[in-house]
């Protein structure tokens, strides 16, 4: 079954380029579709073969037929007389490859072949898109808001749309069609309708990736973001470390006159960012994490992952933060359960040390009833929230 090779081959080549699909895949698909057409037309295709010239695009379909005296199955057998009409040397038992002419294919068989090709092209196109966007998983990309479905948002990411669920949106952020936003690709999944891309504006990794984009030292690995804790839309804390003693990790992330961090704050629509220095010593790390509050002393139990912190009386509200946020983020950043007391509270509890004289870095103690409690701190913060906000300013 020969074809008009030039038009067919040109169309196939253009299709491969347009859909970014391998020519080998398309050719294999055509071969399979022709075999399906044979099966639909003749009831079977076990003895059918397809040959496609990969240089010219010419293709042929053959049926292998055995030479017999009396034909019982015209699909698999040919009479000796007919065989000898082709070549007088043929004998009983010989196998001939008889080309199937295009007119021998019925309309139903041809339609089935066409559907097979179309379906395979769609599958390959989805596969190519999946692989392309799978490479972007766990990265930040810029998209354009296109439409809304209920409280969910669809974001154009180029060839595909990302799905920004309500749970992945920052409270207080509002979008309209054509808004350009940066999103973090959480997951790329396959589905019957093609790749499904789940994106987020609340994921802590969004902040980390934005720092990688904005701060060359982070991008090059000179400065590492060791830990991050985030309450999206409100505040983020990151702990950074420098692998080069000549590079200040906090200064590198802040940038000259705060240019670098301000660019990220603007992208996050005003979300506050605290940048603190990482320290292998948990006591120093906890002290840094409670910034901007001043700390008198920290006693940390590395085994129990708990710590007691004493702050000046006037700094208690600032250390806890509004509704307990500062202490809560510090606990997540460090991985320690943190109990914060003012100097007066510590003295009244009977466990206040003279930190200037008696405090020893090796001292450790643990009280499971003294852990940081978000509700307790939230109540404290409500009483002293005005003072906390004043201190933060």
Tab-separated table of N, CA, C and O in Angstrom, residues 66-119:
chain	number	residue	atom	x	y	z
A	66	UNK	N	0.338	-18.633	3.016
A	66	UNK	CA	0.933	-19.930	2.695
A	66	UNK	C	0.288	-20.516	1.431
A	66	UNK	O	-0.947	-20.474	1.279
A	67	UNK	N	1.121	-21.055	0.557
A	67	UNK	CA	0.625	-21.646	-0.690
A	67	UNK	C	0.006	-23.008	-0.377
A	67	UNK	O	0.650	-23.874	0.235
A	68	UNK	N	-1.258	-23.186	-0.790
A	68	UNK	CA	-1.982	-24.449	-0.525
A	68	UNK	C	-2.714	-24.888	-1.798
A	68	UNK	O	-2.915	-24.106	-2.729
A	69	UNK	N	-3.141	-26.166	-1.768
A	69	UNK	CA	-3.931	-26.688	-2.893
A	69	UNK	C	-5.329	-26.084	-2.885
A	69	UNK	O	-5.837	-25.639	-3.915
A	70	UNK	N	-5.951	-26.135	-1.696
A	70	UNK	CA	-7.307	-25.627	-1.574
A	70	UNK	C	-7.352	-24.573	-0.476
A	70	UNK	O	-6.970	-24.823	0.669
A	71	UNK	N	-7.777	-23.387	-0.808
A	71	UNK	CA	-7.781	-22.258	0.147
A	71	UNK	C	-8.970	-22.381	1.082
A	71	UNK	O	-10.131	-22.407	0.635
A	72	UNK	N	-8.694	-22.466	2.380
A	72	UNK	CA	-9.730	-22.505	3.410
A	72	UNK	C	-9.842	-21.136	4.109
A	72	UNK	O	-10.905	-20.769	4.594
A	73	UNK	N	-8.727	-20.437	4.199
A	73	UNK	CA	-8.676	-19.114	4.862
A	73	UNK	C	-7.991	-18.133	3.916
A	73	UNK	O	-6.760	-18.117	3.818
A	74	UNK	N	-8.736	-17.329	3.199
A	74	UNK	CA	-8.134	-16.421	2.216
A	74	UNK	C	-7.224	-15.359	2.815
A	74	UNK	O	-6.433	-14.746	2.097
A	75	UNK	N	-7.333	-15.136	4.099
A	75	UNK	CA	-6.464	-14.145	4.748
A	75	UNK	C	-5.064	-14.705	4.926
A	75	UNK	O	-4.067	-13.997	4.778
A	76	UNK	N	-4.948	-16.005	5.218
A	76	UNK	CA	-3.649	-16.598	5.509
A	76	UNK	C	-3.176	-17.574	4.434
A	76	UNK	O	-2.043	-18.062	4.507
A	77	UNK	N	-4.005	-17.842	3.437
A	77	UNK	CA	-3.634	-18.836	2.429
A	77	UNK	C	-3.833	-18.297	1.012
A	77	UNK	O	-4.654	-17.402	0.774
A	78	UNK	N	-3.065	-18.863	0.077
A	78	UNK	CA	-3.183	-18.520	-1.335
A	78	UNK	C	-3.094	-19.820	-2.150
A	78	UNK	O	-2.323	-20.738	-1.798
A	79	UNK	N	-3.860	-19.900	-3.207
A	79	UNK	CA	-3.844	-21.134	-4.011
A	79	UNK	C	-2.540	-21.237	-4.800
A	79	UNK	O	-1.864	-20.229	-5.071
A	80	UNK	N	-2.196	-22.484	-5.130
A	80	UNK	CA	-0.971	-22.727	-5.901
A	80	UNK	C	-1.046	-22.010	-7.243
A	80	UNK	O	-0.061	-21.407	-7.691
A	81	UNK	N	-2.245	-22.015	-7.861
A	81	UNK	CA	-2.392	-21.366	-9.167
A	81	UNK	C	-2.123	-19.877	-9.070
A	81	UNK	O	-1.385	-19.293	-9.884
A	82	UNK	N	-2.710	-19.225	-8.048
A	82	UNK	CA	-2.493	-17.783	-7.886
A	82	UNK	C	-1.041	-17.476	-7.557
A	82	UNK	O	-0.482	-16.480	-8.026
A	83	UNK	N	-0.424	-18.359	-6.772
A	83	UNK	CA	0.975	-18.146	-6.402
A	83	UNK	C	1.873	-18.252	-7.632
A	83	UNK	O	2.810	-17.463	-7.813
A	84	UNK	N	1.577	-19.218	-8.481
A	84	UNK	CA	2.410	-19.405	-9.667
A	84	UNK	C	2.163	-18.326	-10.712
A	84	UNK	O	3.016	-18.072	-11.561
A	85	UNK	N	0.999	-17.677	-10.633
A	85	UNK	CA	0.777	-16.524	-11.488
A	85	UNK	C	1.715	-15.376	-11.113
A	85	UNK	O	2.107	-14.566	-11.956
A	86	UNK	N	2.051	-15.344	-9.856
A	86	UNK	CA	3.005	-14.316	-9.391
A	86	UNK	C	4.418	-14.733	-9.760
A	86	UNK	O	5.216	-13.940	-10.267
A	87	UNK	N	4.719	-16.003	-9.500
A	87	UNK	CA	6.045	-16.536	-9.820
A	87	UNK	C	5.877	-18.037	-10.034
A	87	UNK	O	5.456	-18.765	-9.124
A	88	UNK	N	6.215	-18.492	-11.218
A	88	UNK	CA	6.017	-19.893	-11.568
A	88	UNK	C	6.811	-20.862	-10.736
A	88	UNK	O	6.560	-22.075	-10.778
A	89	UNK	N	7.747	-20.411	-9.953
A	89	UNK	CA	8.592	-21.308	-9.156
A	89	UNK	C	7.974	-21.656	-7.817
A	89	UNK	O	8.509	-22.503	-7.084
A	90	UNK	N	6.888	-20.990	-7.434
A	90	UNK	CA	6.301	-21.236	-6.110
A	90	UNK	C	5.717	-22.647	-6.027
A	90	UNK	O	5.150	-23.162	-6.988
A	91	UNK	N	5.874	-23.262	-4.844
A	91	UNK	CA	5.382	-24.619	-4.585
A	91	UNK	C	4.515	-24.622	-3.333
A	91	UNK	O	4.475	-23.650	-2.565
A	92	UNK	N	3.812	-25.731	-3.120
A	92	UNK	CA	2.993	-25.904	-1.919
A	92	UNK	C	3.878	-25.719	-0.679
A	92	UNK	O	4.972	-26.281	-0.589
A	93	UNK	N	3.386	-24.949	0.276
A	93	UNK	CA	4.123	-24.737	1.532
A	93	UNK	C	4.925	-23.453	1.552
A	93	UNK	O	5.358	-22.996	2.620
A	94	UNK	N	5.154	-22.877	0.360
A	94	UNK	CA	5.879	-21.596	0.347
A	94	UNK	C	5.033	-20.511	1.034
A	94	UNK	O	3.806	-20.580	1.069
A	95	UNK	N	5.725	-19.531	1.566
A	95	UNK	CA	5.048	-18.386	2.201
A	95	UNK	C	5.321	-17.149	1.360
A	95	UNK	O	6.476	-16.787	1.127
A	96	UNK	N	4.255	-16.521	0.915
A	96	UNK	CA	4.371	-15.318	0.106
A	96	UNK	C	3.903	-14.105	0.908
A	96	UNK	O	2.970	-14.201	1.721
A	97	UNK	N	4.546	-12.963	0.671
A	97	UNK	CA	4.126	-11.708	1.312
A	97	UNK	C	3.374	-10.896	0.271
A	97	UNK	O	3.962	-10.320	-0.641
A	98	UNK	N	2.055	-10.899	0.411
A	98	UNK	CA	1.179	-10.261	-0.558
A	98	UNK	C	0.807	-8.860	-0.060
A	98	UNK	O	0.299	-8.702	1.067
A	99	UNK	N	1.073	-7.844	-0.885
A	99	UNK	CA	0.771	-6.474	-0.475
A	99	UNK	C	-0.736	-6.237	-0.492
A	99	UNK	O	-1.436	-6.652	-1.415
A	100	UNK	N	-1.175	-5.547	0.539
A	100	UNK	CA	-2.587	-5.188	0.648
A	100	UNK	C	-2.781	-3.818	0.005
A	100	UNK	O	-2.109	-2.845	0.375
A	101	UNK	N	-3.676	-3.709	-0.931
A	101	UNK	CA	-3.936	-2.450	-1.604
A	101	UNK	C	-4.864	-1.584	-0.750
A	101	UNK	O	-5.716	-2.086	-0.021
A	102	UNK	N	-4.700	-0.292	-0.906
A	102	UNK	CA	-5.465	0.625	-0.069
A	102	UNK	C	-6.963	0.448	-0.234
A	102	UNK	O	-7.729	0.622	0.719
A	103	UNK	N	-7.397	0.106	-1.416
A	103	UNK	CA	-8.827	-0.054	-1.648
A	103	UNK	C	-9.400	-1.250	-0.901
A	103	UNK	O	-10.619	-1.364	-0.722
A	104	UNK	N	-8.505	-2.152	-0.435
A	104	UNK	CA	-8.968	-3.324	0.291
A	104	UNK	C	-9.358	-2.993	1.729
A	104	UNK	O	-9.970	-3.810	2.416
A	105	UNK	N	-8.951	-1.822	2.186
A	105	UNK	CA	-9.303	-1.415	3.536
A	105	UNK	C	-10.690	-0.782	3.528
A	105	UNK	O	-10.986	0.112	2.740
A	106	UNK	N	-11.528	-1.217	4.432
A	106	UNK	CA	-12.855	-0.640	4.524
A	106	UNK	C	-12.830	0.700	5.238
A	106	UNK	O	-11.846	1.080	5.884
A	107	UNK	N	-13.934	1.428	5.149
A	107	UNK	CA	-14.025	2.744	5.781
A	107	UNK	C	-13.874	2.644	7.298
A	107	UNK	O	-13.221	3.464	7.929
A	108	UNK	N	-14.488	1.614	7.891
A	108	UNK	CA	-14.412	1.445	9.344
A	108	UNK	C	-12.977	1.200	9.781
A	108	UNK	O	-12.482	1.765	10.772
A	109	UNK	N	-12.259	0.368	9.007
A	109	UNK	CA	-10.863	0.073	9.356
A	109	UNK	C	-10.009	1.326	9.244
A	109	UNK	O	-9.144	1.594	10.093
A	110	UNK	N	-10.234	2.119	8.206
A	110	UNK	CA	-9.451	3.341	8.015
A	110	UNK	C	-9.732	4.336	9.141
A	110	UNK	O	-8.817	5.006	9.641
A	111	UNK	N	-10.997	4.425	9.552
A	111	UNK	CA	-11.359	5.332	10.648
A	111	UNK	C	-10.692	4.900	11.952
A	111	UNK	O	-10.209	5.725	12.730
A	112	UNK	N	-10.672	3.588	12.166
A	112	UNK	CA	-10.028	3.064	13.380
A	112	UNK	C	-8.540	3.396	13.393
A	112	UNK	O	-7.976	3.757	14.437
A	113	UNK	N	-7.902	3.284	12.232
A	113	UNK	CA	-6.479	3.604	12.141
A	113	UNK	C	-6.251	5.076	12.444
A	113	UNK	O	-5.312	5.448	13.176
A	114	UNK	N	-7.103	5.920	11.896
A	114	UNK	CA	-6.981	7.366	12.130
A	114	UNK	C	-7.158	7.687	13.614
A	114	UNK	O	-6.411	8.489	14.187
A	115	UNK	N	-8.147	7.058	14.238
A	115	UNK	CA	-8.387	7.300	15.668
A	115	UNK	C	-7.209	6.862	16.519
A	115	UNK	O	-6.871	7.501	17.514
A	116	UNK	N	-6.592	5.738	16.132
A	116	UNK	CA	-5.425	5.246	16.870
A	116	UNK	C	-4.282	6.255	16.807
A	116	UNK	O	-3.624	6.543	17.819
A	117	UNK	N	-4.057	6.789	15.622
A	117	UNK	CA	-2.979	7.778	15.450
A	117	UNK	C	-3.278	9.027	16.273
A	117	UNK	O	-2.414	9.544	16.994
A	118	UNK	N	-4.516	9.497	16.181
A	118	UNK	CA	-4.896	10.712	16.918
A	118	UNK	C	-4.735	10.515	18.422
A	118	UNK	O	-4.205	11.381	19.132
A	119	UNK	N	-5.190	9.368	18.924
A	119	UNK	CA	-5.093	9.088	20.354
A	119	UNK	C	-3.637	9.012	20.807
A	119	UNK	O	-3.272	9.556	21.850
